[in-house]
Short mmCIF file of C-alpha atoms and ligand atoms in Angstrom, two decimals:
data_model
loop_
_atom_site.label_atom_id
_atom_site.label_comp_id
_atom_site.label_asym_id
_atom_site.label_seq_id
_atom_site.Cartn_x
_atom_site.Cartn_y
_atom_site.Cartn_z
CA UNK O 1 -72.02 55.47 54.94
CA UNK O 2 -68.08 55.51 54.12
CA UNK O 3 -66.32 52.88 53.93
CA UNK O 4 -63.45 52.75 56.47
CA UNK O 5 -59.65 52.42 55.24
CA UNK O 6 -59.55 48.30 56.69
CA UNK O 7 -63.15 47.99 54.01
CA UNK O 8 -61.57 49.48 51.48
CA UNK O 9 -58.31 47.28 51.43
CA UNK O 10 -60.53 44.58 52.07
CA UNK O 11 -62.72 45.37 48.85
CA UNK O 12 -59.89 45.82 46.24
CA UNK O 13 -58.03 42.69 47.96
CA UNK O 14 -61.08 40.33 47.20
CA UNK O 15 -61.54 42.41 43.31
CA UNK O 16 -57.79 41.74 42.53
CA UNK O 17 -57.81 37.97 43.27
CA UNK O 18 -61.05 37.63 41.57
CA UNK O 19 -59.40 39.40 39.09
CA UNK O 20 -56.16 37.94 38.34
CA UNK O 21 -58.00 34.39 37.49
CA UNK O 22 -59.63 35.96 34.51
CA UNK O 23 -57.46 36.51 31.25
CA UNK O 24 -60.66 37.71 29.11
CA UNK O 25 -59.68 41.13 29.45
CA UNK O 26 -63.47 42.22 28.38
CA UNK O 27 -64.96 40.76 31.54
CA UNK O 28 -61.75 42.37 33.53
CA UNK O 29 -62.94 45.58 32.49
CA UNK O 30 -65.90 44.95 33.73
CA UNK O 31 -64.99 43.31 36.90
CA UNK O 32 -62.95 46.23 37.11
CA UNK O 33 -65.47 48.33 36.91
CA UNK O 34 -67.68 46.83 39.73
CA UNK O 35 -64.64 47.27 42.08
CA UNK O 36 -65.06 51.46 41.53
CA UNK O 37 -69.19 51.23 41.96
CA UNK O 38 -68.63 48.61 45.06
CA UNK O 39 -65.76 51.07 46.44
CA UNK O 40 -68.26 54.50 46.13
CA UNK O 41 -71.39 52.20 46.95
CA UNK O 42 -72.84 52.81 44.17
CA UNK O 43 -76.11 51.00 42.66
CA UNK O 44 -75.08 50.50 39.24
CA UNK O 45 -71.45 51.62 37.17
CA UNK O 46 -71.15 52.45 33.09
CA UNK O 47 -68.00 52.74 31.01
CA UNK O 48 -68.38 54.85 28.19
CA UNK O 49 -66.37 55.07 24.96
CA UNK O 50 -66.75 58.15 23.03
CA UNK O 51 -66.21 56.49 19.59
CA UNK O 52 -64.98 59.32 17.20
CA UNK O 53 -65.79 58.34 13.62
CA UNK O 54 -69.57 58.32 14.82
CA UNK O 55 -69.32 60.78 16.89
CA UNK O 56 -71.01 58.74 19.50
CA UNK O 57 -71.08 57.38 23.40
CA UNK O 58 -71.70 53.93 23.37
CA UNK O 59 -71.90 51.41 26.79
CA UNK O 60 -69.05 48.93 26.92
CA UNK O 61 -69.98 48.05 29.90
CA UNK O 62 -73.51 48.57 31.48
CA UNK O 63 -75.57 47.41 34.23
CA UNK O 64 -78.73 46.00 34.05
CA UNK O 65 -79.17 47.01 30.39
CA UNK O 66 -77.70 46.42 27.26
CA UNK O 67 -75.64 48.62 25.02
CA UNK O 68 -76.66 52.54 25.15
CA UNK O 69 -75.78 54.94 22.81
CA UNK O 70 -75.97 58.56 22.45
CA UNK O 71 -74.51 61.30 20.87
CA UNK O 72 -71.17 62.50 22.04
CA UNK O 73 -71.08 65.49 23.67
CA UNK O 74 -74.45 65.08 24.81
CA UNK O 75 -75.80 64.71 28.64
CA UNK O 76 -73.84 65.09 31.57
CA UNK O 77 -71.03 62.58 30.20
CA UNK O 78 -70.43 64.03 27.74
CA UNK O 79 -70.71 67.49 29.11
CA UNK O 80 -67.61 65.52 31.66
CA UNK O 81 -65.65 64.07 28.38
CA UNK O 82 -65.61 67.31 26.57
CA UNK O 83 -64.43 69.68 29.46
CA UNK O 84 -62.15 66.62 30.71
CA UNK O 85 -63.55 66.96 34.06
CA UNK O 86 -64.67 64.86 36.59
CA UNK O 87 -68.32 65.59 38.35
CA UNK O 88 -70.30 64.82 41.06
CA UNK O 89 -74.04 65.78 41.04
CA UNK O 90 -76.34 64.59 43.72
CA UNK O 91 -79.31 65.76 41.70
CA UNK O 92 -79.16 64.73 38.85
CA UNK O 93 -82.81 65.84 37.56
CA UNK O 94 -82.20 69.40 38.30
CA UNK O 95 -79.10 69.32 35.80
CA UNK O 96 -79.58 71.46 33.33
CA UNK O 97 -77.26 68.65 30.94
CA UNK O 98 -78.98 65.63 32.21
CA UNK O 99 -80.24 63.83 29.14
CA UNK O 100 -83.35 62.25 30.34
CA UNK O 101 -83.82 60.10 26.85
CA UNK O 102 -81.32 57.52 28.76
CA UNK O 103 -83.91 56.93 31.86
CA UNK O 104 -86.71 56.77 29.39
CA UNK O 105 -85.39 53.83 27.72
CA UNK O 106 -84.06 51.79 30.77
CA UNK O 107 -86.90 52.54 33.28
CA UNK O 108 -84.52 53.08 35.64
CA UNK O 109 -84.38 56.45 37.69
CA UNK O 110 -80.97 58.10 37.92
CA UNK O 111 -80.64 60.38 41.19
CA UNK O 112 -77.24 61.26 42.21
CA UNK O 113 -74.18 60.65 39.62
CA UNK O 114 -69.89 60.25 39.20
CA UNK O 115 -68.66 61.02 36.23
CA UNK O 116 -64.48 60.94 35.26
CA UNK O 117 -63.70 60.79 32.03
CA UNK O 118 -60.52 58.25 31.02
CA UNK O 119 -57.54 58.99 28.95
CA UNK O 120 -55.30 56.61 26.58
CA UNK O 121 -52.20 55.90 26.80
CA UNK O 122 -51.87 59.14 24.47
CA UNK O 123 -53.34 61.07 26.65
CA UNK O 124 -56.59 61.87 24.82
CA UNK O 125 -59.98 61.26 26.63
CA UNK O 126 -61.21 57.87 25.17
CA UNK O 127 -64.72 57.78 27.66
CA UNK O 128 -65.87 57.63 31.11
CA UNK O 129 -66.48 55.65 33.84
CA UNK O 130 -70.30 56.51 35.26
CA UNK O 131 -71.43 55.57 38.65
CA UNK O 132 -74.59 55.87 39.61
CA UNK O 133 -77.62 56.36 42.81
CA UNK O 134 -75.28 56.59 46.10
CA UNK O 135 -76.48 53.65 48.25
CA UNK O 136 -78.17 55.04 50.90
CA UNK O 137 -79.63 58.93 51.90
CA UNK O 138 -76.45 60.96 51.08
CA UNK O 139 -75.25 62.31 47.82
CA UNK O 140 -71.04 61.16 46.33
CA UNK O 141 -69.06 63.09 48.20
CA UNK O 142 -65.02 64.23 47.03
CA UNK O 143 -64.15 60.88 49.19
CA UNK O 144 -65.93 59.16 46.96
CA UNK O 145 -64.54 60.73 43.92
CA UNK O 146 -60.61 59.79 44.76
CA UNK O 147 -61.94 56.36 44.96
CA UNK O 148 -63.08 56.41 41.81
CA UNK O 149 -60.27 57.88 40.47
CA UNK O 150 -58.38 55.17 42.05
CA UNK O 151 -60.31 52.78 40.13
CA UNK O 152 -60.11 54.71 36.68
CA UNK O 153 -56.41 54.79 36.19
CA UNK O 154 -57.39 51.30 35.68
CA UNK O 155 -60.35 50.98 34.16
CA UNK O 156 -58.25 53.03 31.46
CA UNK O 157 -54.99 49.97 31.40
CA UNK O 158 -57.91 47.26 30.95
CA UNK O 159 -59.98 49.14 28.56
CA UNK O 160 -57.03 49.69 26.44
CA UNK O 161 -56.14 45.45 26.10
CA UNK O 162 -59.63 44.81 26.15
CA UNK O 163 -60.15 47.72 22.55
CA UNK O 164 -56.75 46.62 21.45
CA UNK O 165 -57.94 42.70 21.50
CA UNK O 166 -61.44 43.63 19.49
CA UNK O 167 -58.96 45.87 17.13
CA UNK O 168 -57.27 42.31 16.37
CA UNK O 169 -59.94 40.02 16.05
CA UNK O 170 -61.76 41.99 13.70
CA UNK O 171 -58.24 42.59 11.77
CA UNK O 172 -57.73 38.95 11.55
CA UNK O 173 -61.54 38.65 10.05
CA UNK O 174 -60.35 41.56 7.72
CA UNK O 175 -57.24 39.99 6.84
CA UNK O 176 -58.77 35.83 6.13
CA UNK O 177 -61.27 38.19 3.84
CA UNK O 178 -58.28 40.12 1.93
CA UNK O 179 -55.91 37.29 1.36
CA UNK O 180 -59.03 35.47 0.11
CA UNK O 181 -59.96 38.00 -2.23
CA UNK O 182 -56.79 38.62 -3.54
CA UNK O 183 -55.59 34.98 -3.87
CA UNK O 184 -53.53 32.77 -0.87
CA UNK O 185 -49.63 33.91 -0.89
CA UNK O 186 -47.55 31.71 -3.02
CA UNK O 187 -43.85 32.43 -1.82
CA UNK O 188 -42.35 29.85 -0.21
CA UNK O 189 -40.42 32.24 2.53
CA UNK O 190 -43.42 32.15 4.69
CA UNK O 191 -43.71 30.16 7.83
CA UNK O 192 -41.28 30.70 10.57
CA UNK O 193 -40.00 33.92 8.70
CA UNK O 194 -43.18 35.87 9.45
CA UNK O 195 -43.38 34.86 12.73
CA UNK O 196 -38.73 35.93 13.69
CA UNK O 197 -39.31 39.24 11.17
CA UNK O 198 -42.67 40.03 14.16
CA UNK O 199 -39.96 39.00 16.96
CA UNK O 200 -37.01 41.18 15.89
CA UNK O 201 -39.45 44.01 15.41
CA UNK O 202 -40.72 44.02 18.51
CA UNK O 203 -37.71 43.30 19.98
CA UNK O 204 -35.72 46.31 18.33
CA UNK O 205 -39.30 48.95 18.93
CA UNK O 206 -39.04 47.92 22.82
CA UNK O 207 -35.07 49.05 22.57
CA UNK O 208 -35.94 51.78 20.86
CA UNK O 209 -38.82 52.75 23.83
CA UNK O 210 -41.97 53.41 21.58
CA UNK O 211 -44.87 52.45 23.98
CA UNK O 212 -46.49 49.25 24.92
CA UNK O 213 -49.10 49.33 22.25
CA UNK O 214 -47.09 50.76 19.70
CA UNK O 215 -44.36 47.54 20.54
CA UNK O 216 -47.63 44.91 20.42
CA UNK O 217 -49.27 46.75 16.87
CA UNK O 218 -45.63 46.65 15.53
CA UNK O 219 -45.39 43.16 16.40
CA UNK O 220 -48.59 42.05 14.48
CA UNK O 221 -48.24 44.62 11.82
CA UNK O 222 -44.43 44.11 10.62
CA UNK O 223 -45.62 40.00 9.39
CA UNK O 224 -47.53 41.71 6.93
CA UNK O 225 -44.23 43.06 4.81
CA UNK O 226 -44.15 41.39 2.33
CA UNK O 227 -47.91 40.89 1.74
CA UNK O 228 -48.02 42.68 -1.63
CA UNK O 229 -45.65 39.07 -3.18
CA UNK O 230 -49.34 37.84 -3.53
CA UNK O 231 -49.38 39.69 -6.44
CA UNK O 232 -46.25 38.88 -7.72
CA UNK O 233 -46.08 36.57 -10.69
CA UNK O 234 -44.74 32.44 -9.94
CA UNK O 235 -41.56 32.67 -12.76
CA UNK O 236 -40.54 36.25 -10.65
CA UNK O 237 -41.80 35.13 -7.10
CA UNK O 238 -39.58 31.70 -7.17
CA UNK O 239 -37.05 32.24 -9.53
CA UNK O 240 -34.36 29.85 -8.23
CA UNK O 241 -31.45 32.11 -9.75
CA UNK O 242 -30.57 35.75 -9.15
CA UNK O 243 -33.16 38.04 -10.78
CA UNK O 244 -32.78 40.29 -14.08
CA UNK O 245 -33.02 43.76 -14.19
CA UNK O 246 -36.41 43.41 -15.40
CA UNK O 247 -37.70 40.50 -12.66
CA UNK O 248 -35.67 43.16 -10.22
CA UNK O 249 -38.23 45.79 -11.31
CA UNK O 250 -41.94 43.38 -10.94
CA UNK O 251 -40.24 42.34 -7.58
CA UNK O 252 -39.79 46.25 -6.38
CA UNK O 253 -43.24 46.89 -7.40
CA UNK O 254 -44.17 44.33 -4.27
CA UNK O 255 -44.19 47.35 -1.60
CA UNK O 256 -46.60 49.30 -3.54
CA UNK O 257 -48.96 46.76 -4.22
CA UNK O 258 -48.63 45.91 -0.56
CA UNK O 259 -50.21 49.02 0.57
CA UNK O 260 -52.73 49.74 -2.26
CA UNK O 261 -53.99 46.33 -0.70
CA UNK O 262 -54.06 48.14 2.74
CA UNK O 263 -54.36 51.73 2.42
CA UNK O 264 -57.98 51.26 2.84
CA UNK O 265 -58.17 50.26 5.97
CA UNK O 266 -59.15 51.67 9.24
CA UNK O 267 -58.50 49.89 11.66
CA UNK O 268 -55.09 50.36 13.34
CA UNK O 269 -53.18 47.15 13.12
CA UNK O 270 -53.57 47.53 9.54
CA UNK O 271 -52.98 51.17 9.01
CA UNK O 272 -49.35 50.34 11.00
CA UNK O 273 -49.36 47.28 8.62
CA UNK O 274 -49.90 49.31 5.66
CA UNK O 275 -46.95 51.53 5.99
CA UNK O 276 -44.61 48.46 6.75
CA UNK O 277 -45.93 46.97 3.57
CA UNK O 278 -44.78 50.21 1.92
CA UNK O 279 -42.32 51.50 3.61
CA UNK O 280 -40.15 48.73 4.59
CA UNK O 281 -37.39 48.56 1.34
CA UNK O 282 -36.66 52.01 1.98
CA UNK O 283 -33.03 53.00 2.92
CA UNK O 284 -32.49 55.75 5.88
CA UNK O 285 -29.77 57.29 2.89
CA UNK O 286 -32.55 57.52 0.49
CA UNK O 287 -31.59 55.09 -2.35
CA UNK O 288 -33.97 52.88 -1.52
CA UNK O 289 -38.06 51.89 -3.32
CA UNK O 290 -40.32 52.61 -3.49
CA UNK O 291 -40.30 56.44 -2.82
CA UNK O 292 -37.12 57.11 -2.20
CA UNK O 293 -38.00 58.46 1.69
CA UNK O 294 -35.46 59.74 3.51
CA UNK O 295 -33.89 59.40 7.31
CA UNK O 296 -37.19 60.15 9.36
CA UNK O 297 -39.40 60.60 6.42
CA UNK O 298 -39.47 57.13 6.82
CA UNK O 299 -41.44 55.77 9.71
CA UNK O 300 -39.92 54.41 12.34
CA UNK O 301 -41.97 50.77 12.02
CA UNK O 302 -40.57 51.36 8.13
CA UNK O 303 -37.27 51.28 9.23
CA UNK O 304 -37.35 48.85 12.14
CA UNK O 305 -39.27 46.33 10.06
CA UNK O 306 -36.46 46.87 7.34
CA UNK O 307 -33.50 45.97 9.77
CA UNK O 308 -35.17 43.01 11.24
CA UNK O 309 -36.87 41.47 7.36
CA UNK O 310 -32.89 42.28 6.16
CA UNK O 311 -31.33 40.43 9.45
CA UNK O 312 -33.60 37.47 8.74
CA UNK O 313 -33.10 37.06 4.94
CA UNK O 314 -29.70 37.53 5.13
CA UNK O 315 -29.39 34.40 7.71
CA UNK O 316 -32.02 32.07 5.74
CA UNK O 317 -31.50 29.82 2.67
CA UNK O 318 -33.39 31.76 -0.49
CA UNK O 319 -34.40 30.15 -3.56
CA UNK O 320 -31.87 32.16 -5.31
CA UNK O 321 -28.70 32.82 -2.38
CA UNK O 322 -27.74 30.48 0.25
CA UNK O 323 -27.76 31.51 3.95
CA UNK O 324 -24.64 34.29 5.44
CA UNK O 325 -22.80 33.38 8.70
CA UNK O 326 -23.14 35.40 11.31
CA UNK O 327 -19.22 37.67 10.85
CA UNK O 328 -21.29 38.16 7.08
CA UNK O 329 -24.04 39.75 8.12
CA UNK O 330 -22.03 41.60 11.25
CA UNK O 331 -19.69 43.19 8.29
CA UNK O 332 -22.70 44.44 5.90
CA UNK O 333 -24.61 45.48 9.17
CA UNK O 334 -21.35 47.86 9.98
CA UNK O 335 -21.34 49.18 7.19
CA UNK O 336 -24.80 49.55 6.32
CA UNK O 337 -24.50 52.02 9.62
CA UNK O 338 -26.44 55.13 8.55
CA UNK O 339 -27.31 53.92 4.92
CA UNK O 340 -29.55 51.33 4.51
CA UNK O 341 -30.34 51.27 7.77
CA UNK O 342 -31.09 53.55 11.02
CA UNK O 343 -27.98 54.07 13.18
CA UNK O 344 -29.56 53.91 16.43
CA UNK O 345 -31.11 50.74 15.49
CA UNK O 346 -28.01 49.40 14.24
CA UNK O 347 -26.38 50.24 17.74
CA UNK O 348 -29.17 48.11 20.01
CA UNK O 349 -28.92 45.63 17.68
CA UNK O 350 -25.37 45.08 18.31
CA UNK O 351 -25.58 45.90 21.73
CA UNK O 352 -28.74 43.53 22.13
CA UNK O 353 -27.46 40.32 19.63
CA UNK O 354 -27.68 37.88 21.57
CA UNK O 355 -31.77 38.25 22.08
CA UNK O 356 -31.85 38.87 18.79
CA UNK O 357 -29.48 35.05 18.54
CA UNK O 358 -32.37 33.86 20.72
CA UNK O 359 -35.41 34.77 18.86
CA UNK O 360 -33.68 33.04 15.66
CA UNK O 361 -32.95 29.95 17.18
CA UNK O 362 -36.78 29.67 19.08
CA UNK O 363 -38.43 29.75 15.23
CA UNK O 364 -35.28 28.40 13.29
CA UNK O 365 -36.57 26.31 9.90
CA UNK O 366 -37.31 22.94 10.70
CA UNK O 367 -35.21 21.02 7.53
CA UNK O 368 -36.35 18.95 4.88
CA UNK O 369 -34.00 17.11 2.65
CA UNK O 370 -34.50 17.45 -0.79
P1 C2E I 401 -36.07 39.09 0.66
O1 C2E I 401 -35.59 37.06 0.50
O2 C2E I 401 -36.72 38.51 2.21
O3 C2E I 401 -34.92 39.93 1.13
C1 C2E I 401 -35.62 40.58 1.43
C2 C2E I 401 -34.30 41.99 1.65
O4 C2E I 401 -32.71 41.61 2.53
C3 C2E I 401 -33.85 41.98 0.46
O5 C2E I 401 -34.69 43.26 -0.59
C4 C2E I 401 -32.62 42.36 0.40
O6 C2E I 401 -32.37 44.15 0.87
C5 C2E I 401 -31.77 42.16 1.85
N1 C2E I 401 -31.09 40.59 0.84
C6 C2E I 401 -31.47 39.09 0.81
N2 C2E I 401 -30.21 38.49 0.82
C7 C2E I 401 -29.41 39.84 0.15
C8 C2E I 401 -27.99 39.36 -0.25
O7 C2E I 401 -27.64 38.09 -0.66
N3 C2E I 401 -27.53 39.90 -0.86
C9 C2E I 401 -28.12 41.38 0.43
N4 C2E I 401 -26.74 42.63 0.01
N5 C2E I 401 -29.05 41.55 0.43
C10 C2E I 401 -30.06 40.79 0.87
P2 C2E I 401 -34.92 43.28 -1.62
O8 C2E I 401 -33.10 43.41 -2.17
O9 C2E I 401 -35.45 44.49 -2.38
O10 C2E I 401 -35.39 42.18 -2.29
C11 C2E I 401 -36.79 41.95 -2.25
C12 C2E I 401 -37.28 40.21 -2.66
O11 C2E I 401 -37.20 40.46 -3.69
C13 C2E I 401 -36.67 39.20 -1.75
O12 C2E I 401 -37.10 38.96 -0.72
C14 C2E I 401 -36.77 38.05 -2.75
O13 C2E I 401 -37.77 37.65 -2.33
C15 C2E I 401 -36.51 38.74 -3.71
N6 C2E I 401 -35.78 38.93 -4.27
C16 C2E I 401 -34.81 40.09 -4.72
N7 C2E I 401 -33.62 39.56 -5.02
C17 C2E I 401 -33.73 38.31 -6.23
C18 C2E I 401 -33.03 37.43 -6.72
O14 C2E I 401 -32.05 37.48 -7.62
N8 C2E I 401 -33.86 35.73 -7.28
C19 C2E I 401 -34.95 35.73 -6.14
N9 C2E I 401 -35.35 34.76 -7.04
N10 C2E I 401 -35.57 36.58 -5.85
C20 C2E I 401 -35.33 38.06 -5.01
C1 SIN I 402 -76.36 60.95 30.81
O1 SIN I 402 -75.50 61.21 30.31
O2 SIN I 402 -77.17 62.72 30.83
C2 SIN I 402 -77.47 60.20 30.42
C3 SIN I 402 -76.38 58.93 31.12
C4 SIN I 402 -77.30 58.67 32.22
O3 SIN I 402 -77.57 58.46 32.58
O4 SIN I 402 -76.44 57.63 31.88
C1 SIN I 403 -29.61 41.11 -3.53
O1 SIN I 403 -28.58 40.67 -3.00
O2 SIN I 403 -29.05 42.92 -3.96
C2 SIN I 403 -30.54 41.59 -3.12
C3 SIN I 403 -31.10 40.08 -2.36
C4 SIN I 403 -32.30 39.69 -2.37
O3 SIN I 403 -33.61 40.29 -2.96
O4 SIN I 403 -32.77 39.29 -0.77
FE1 FE I 404 -39.99 42.90 0.97
FE1 FE I 405 -39.76 39.26 4.09
#
């Protein structure tokens, strides 16, 4: 039995109402998968994730059974991912690709199936949406496939935010560990400085046109730009005046140190943080440190954080200097356009200056008398 248009709309509407009230991305993903199942009158649905590091497929959403794991590129799902092609299979056991081990594990008899590859925002295949066993006698139709395709676009989106969240949770745990091992940060400039740098960086990333995911990643990664300062001796880090040459050189090692702490992580967020830590003192004209990178050799994350960090440092009191007023900051930014900083970013900064000032106001340091 095929649903007619008004039945479909009613179904979608009821799910959308339900989903709107949910905040947990995993639960949203689950509901969207259910919606796909109901749209096509299937008995079950699964969302399979392709994990390239371990060459496996696993079910992030599965019904009535625990998480399943199978070798990547195996079975009908694997074939669908490899071919990047949706499939309708109405006699599953006759299909040479079918991996019967899954039914043997679950005790569930698969008869008919539809599978659709899911793409992430970089257009790579990241998994598949699968529905099993059309309810009623007939099998799945092309019409069903079209409806499931509709649901799968929402699945791709929910999946992305759900995975991003997983990653951030795990990252936070990892960071707490790293910080614990390395010793807590002693720099006096933390607190709101990192929040402001995070917000300025995200704003610049948005204005520059990076994807939504990259903007979020950079926002979460940029606060770690000075992580390496945790390994700088107190006498240097908190010196109440200007550096001498030797102290300057010691401080400059914080970029490499931060990178060394972060570089071995496989997590997207910490990889971004490693780039930011490494490159936030490089200058567009090639005179920065530690590697004298030039122009676009500096990752966009590095170029953005450089501007965000200096804007904030100049506008704040430091142990070694008083805050600058805005005219003085503007003058430096004009002078350093295309020198210290990417000219495009400086232009975006001036064009949207009010938004940067608003962030500074929102996260301003609470004055503590001395
Ligand atoms: P920070 O205070 O967060 O400053 C970040 C960056 O903002 C600096 O990177 C520099 O590019 C810019 N900046 C901040 N204040 C000024 C300023 O008064 N004039 C100019 N022209 N630029 C400024 P930089 O220079 O690589 O310094 C990295 C970090 O080293 C600083 O981070 C700060 O923690 C420390 N530092 C640098 N110079 C001194 C110093 O003379 N004394 C002390 N105690 N710390 C210093
Ligand atoms: C397969 O992809 O062949 C097995 C997956 C399943 O039956 O759920
Ligand atoms: C400088 O004024 O040259 C450096 C100041 C800073 O590191 O913030
Ligand atoms: Fe720094
Ligand atoms: Fe900083």
